[in-house]
PDB file of C-alpha atoms in Angstrom:
ATOM      1  CA  MET A   1     186.464 200.274 130.844  1.00 76.00           C
ATOM      2  CA  PHE A   2     185.700 203.257 128.485  1.00 84.00           C
ATOM      3  CA  PRO A   3     187.896 202.187 125.908  1.00 90.00           C
ATOM      4  CA  THR A   4     186.565 198.569 125.853  1.00 90.00           C
ATOM      5  CA  LEU A   5     183.527 199.909 125.843  1.00 91.00           C
ATOM      6  CA  ILE A   6     183.907 202.053 122.069  1.00 94.00           C
ATOM      7  CA  GLY A   7     186.316 198.533 121.223  1.00 94.00           C
ATOM      8  CA  THR A   8     183.102 196.622 121.340  1.00 94.00           C
ATOM      9  CA  VAL A   9     181.596 199.010 119.222  1.00 95.00           C
ATOM     10  CA  VAL A  10     183.999 199.694 116.545  1.00 96.00           C
ATOM     11  CA  ILE A  11     183.970 195.868 116.661  1.00 96.00           C
ATOM     12  CA  ALA A  12     180.541 194.991 116.472  1.00 95.00           C
ATOM     13  CA  GLY A  13     179.956 197.272 113.612  1.00 95.00           C
ATOM     14  CA  ILE A  14     183.109 195.837 111.445  1.00 96.00           C
ATOM     15  CA  VAL A  15     180.991 191.926 112.598  1.00 95.00           C
ATOM     16  CA  GLY A  16     177.705 193.652 110.622  1.00 93.00           C
ATOM     17  CA  TYR A  17     179.437 195.453 108.448  1.00 96.00           C
ATOM     18  CA  ILE A  18     181.374 191.954 107.208  1.00 95.00           C
ATOM     19  CA  SER A  19     178.344 189.212 107.716  1.00 92.00           C
ATOM     20  CA  GLU A  20     176.628 191.653 104.810  1.00 91.00           C
ATOM     21  CA  LYS A  21     179.186 192.288 101.920  1.00 93.00           C
ATOM     22  CA  SER A  22     180.081 188.787 102.560  1.00 92.00           C
ATOM     23  CA  ARG A  23     176.268 188.008 102.415  1.00 87.00           C
ATOM     24  CA  PHE A  24     175.990 185.794 105.650  1.00 87.00           C
ATOM     25  CA  THR A  25     172.649 188.276 106.145  1.00 86.00           C
ATOM     26  CA  HIS A  26     170.522 189.671 104.157  1.00 84.00           C
ATOM     27  CA  ASN A  27     169.302 192.239 106.580  1.00 85.00           C
ATOM     28  CA  GLY A  28     170.978 195.426 105.030  1.00 88.00           C
ATOM     29  CA  ILE A  29     174.251 197.374 106.284  1.00 92.00           C
ATOM     30  CA  VAL A  30     172.504 199.335 108.772  1.00 93.00           C
ATOM     31  CA  GLN A  31     170.350 197.324 110.444  1.00 91.00           C
ATOM     32  CA  SER A  32     172.675 194.656 110.577  1.00 92.00           C
ATOM     33  CA  ILE A  33     175.610 197.475 112.671  1.00 94.00           C
ATOM     34  CA  ILE A  34     172.685 197.990 114.963  1.00 94.00           C
ATOM     35  CA  ILE A  35     171.907 194.136 115.685  1.00 93.00           C
ATOM     36  CA  CYS A  36     175.293 193.613 116.202  1.00 94.00           C
ATOM     37  CA  ILE A  37     175.950 196.196 118.281  1.00 95.00           C
ATOM     38  CA  GLY A  38     172.945 196.035 120.561  1.00 94.00           C
ATOM     39  CA  GLY A  39     174.334 191.864 120.734  1.00 93.00           C
ATOM     40  CA  ALA A  40     177.711 193.446 121.890  1.00 94.00           C
ATOM     41  CA  PHE A  41     176.389 195.857 124.467  1.00 93.00           C
ATOM     42  CA  LEU A  42     174.298 193.011 125.956  1.00 93.00           C
ATOM     43  CA  PHE A  43     177.433 190.881 126.429  1.00 92.00           C
ATOM     44  CA  TYR A  44     179.124 193.408 127.693  1.00 92.00           C
ATOM     45  CA  PHE A  45     177.298 194.605 130.461  1.00 92.00           C
ATOM     46  CA  VAL A  46     176.211 191.764 131.296  1.00 91.00           C
ATOM     47  CA  ARG A  47     180.482 190.260 131.773  1.00 91.00           C
ATOM     48  CA  LEU A  48     180.255 193.195 133.583  1.00 90.00           C
ATOM     49  CA  MET A  49     177.242 192.756 136.003  1.00 93.00           C
ATOM     50  CA  PHE A  50     178.253 188.738 135.654  1.00 93.00           C
ATOM     51  CA  GLY A  51     181.705 188.248 135.549  1.00 88.00           C
ATOM     52  CA  PHE A  52     181.094 185.212 133.039  1.00 87.00           C
ATOM     53  CA  GLY A  53     182.823 184.880 129.108  1.00 85.00           C
ATOM     54  CA  PHE A  54     185.834 184.254 126.984  1.00 85.00           C
ATOM     55  CA  SER A  55     189.374 186.630 128.438  1.00 83.00           C
ATOM     56  CA  SER A  56     189.692 188.597 125.552  1.00 89.00           C
ATOM     57  CA  PRO A  57     186.935 191.616 125.338  1.00 89.00           C
ATOM     58  CA  GLY A  58     187.075 191.372 121.610  1.00 91.00           C
ATOM     59  CA  LEU A  59     186.533 187.895 121.490  1.00 93.00           C
ATOM     60  CA  ASN A  60     182.982 188.511 123.053  1.00 92.00           C
ATOM     61  CA  ALA A  61     182.523 191.588 120.777  1.00 93.00           C
ATOM     62  CA  ILE A  62     182.683 189.314 118.177  1.00 94.00           C
ATOM     63  CA  VAL A  63     181.248 186.151 119.043  1.00 94.00           C
ATOM     64  CA  SER A  64     177.759 188.037 120.633  1.00 93.00           C
ATOM     65  CA  SER A  65     177.802 190.090 116.888  1.00 94.00           C
ATOM     66  CA  ILE A  66     177.620 187.032 115.167  1.00 92.00           C
ATOM     67  CA  GLY A  67     174.847 185.593 117.923  1.00 92.00           C
ATOM     68  CA  ALA A  68     172.766 188.405 117.791  1.00 92.00           C
ATOM     69  CA  LEU A  69     172.507 187.572 113.986  1.00 91.00           C
ATOM     70  CA  ILE A  70     171.864 184.585 114.373  1.00 89.00           C
ATOM     71  CA  ILE A  71     169.184 185.157 116.269  1.00 89.00           C
ATOM     72  CA  VAL A  72     167.523 188.073 115.919  1.00 83.00           C
ATOM     73  CA  PRO A  73     165.847 187.488 112.315  1.00 72.00           C
ATOM     74  CA  THR A  74     165.649 184.119 112.421  1.00 65.00           C
ATOM     75  CA  HIS A  75     163.256 185.181 115.060  1.00 59.00           C
ATOM     76  CA  TRP A  76     160.820 187.534 112.890  1.00 59.00           C
ATOM     77  CA  ARG A  77     161.640 185.133 110.162  1.00 60.00           C
ATOM     78  CA  LYS A  78     158.298 182.705 109.291  1.00 57.00           C
TER      79      LYS A  78
END
């Protein structure tokens, strides 16, 4: 359980960094990494509590990080 959590954080950080470098988002590197890690934590704990998600934890981390990047910034922008 603990190595999965650490792996989720690492993958989410990498997704946040790559999304900022590829100009998918324009939040800033640190902000994108924080958004991705928050989304990955949320989906990780939802997976633990309710048991739904994808079969691999890595795929869960990638999808939840991209989802958080799409949802959070567009929610605050006009």
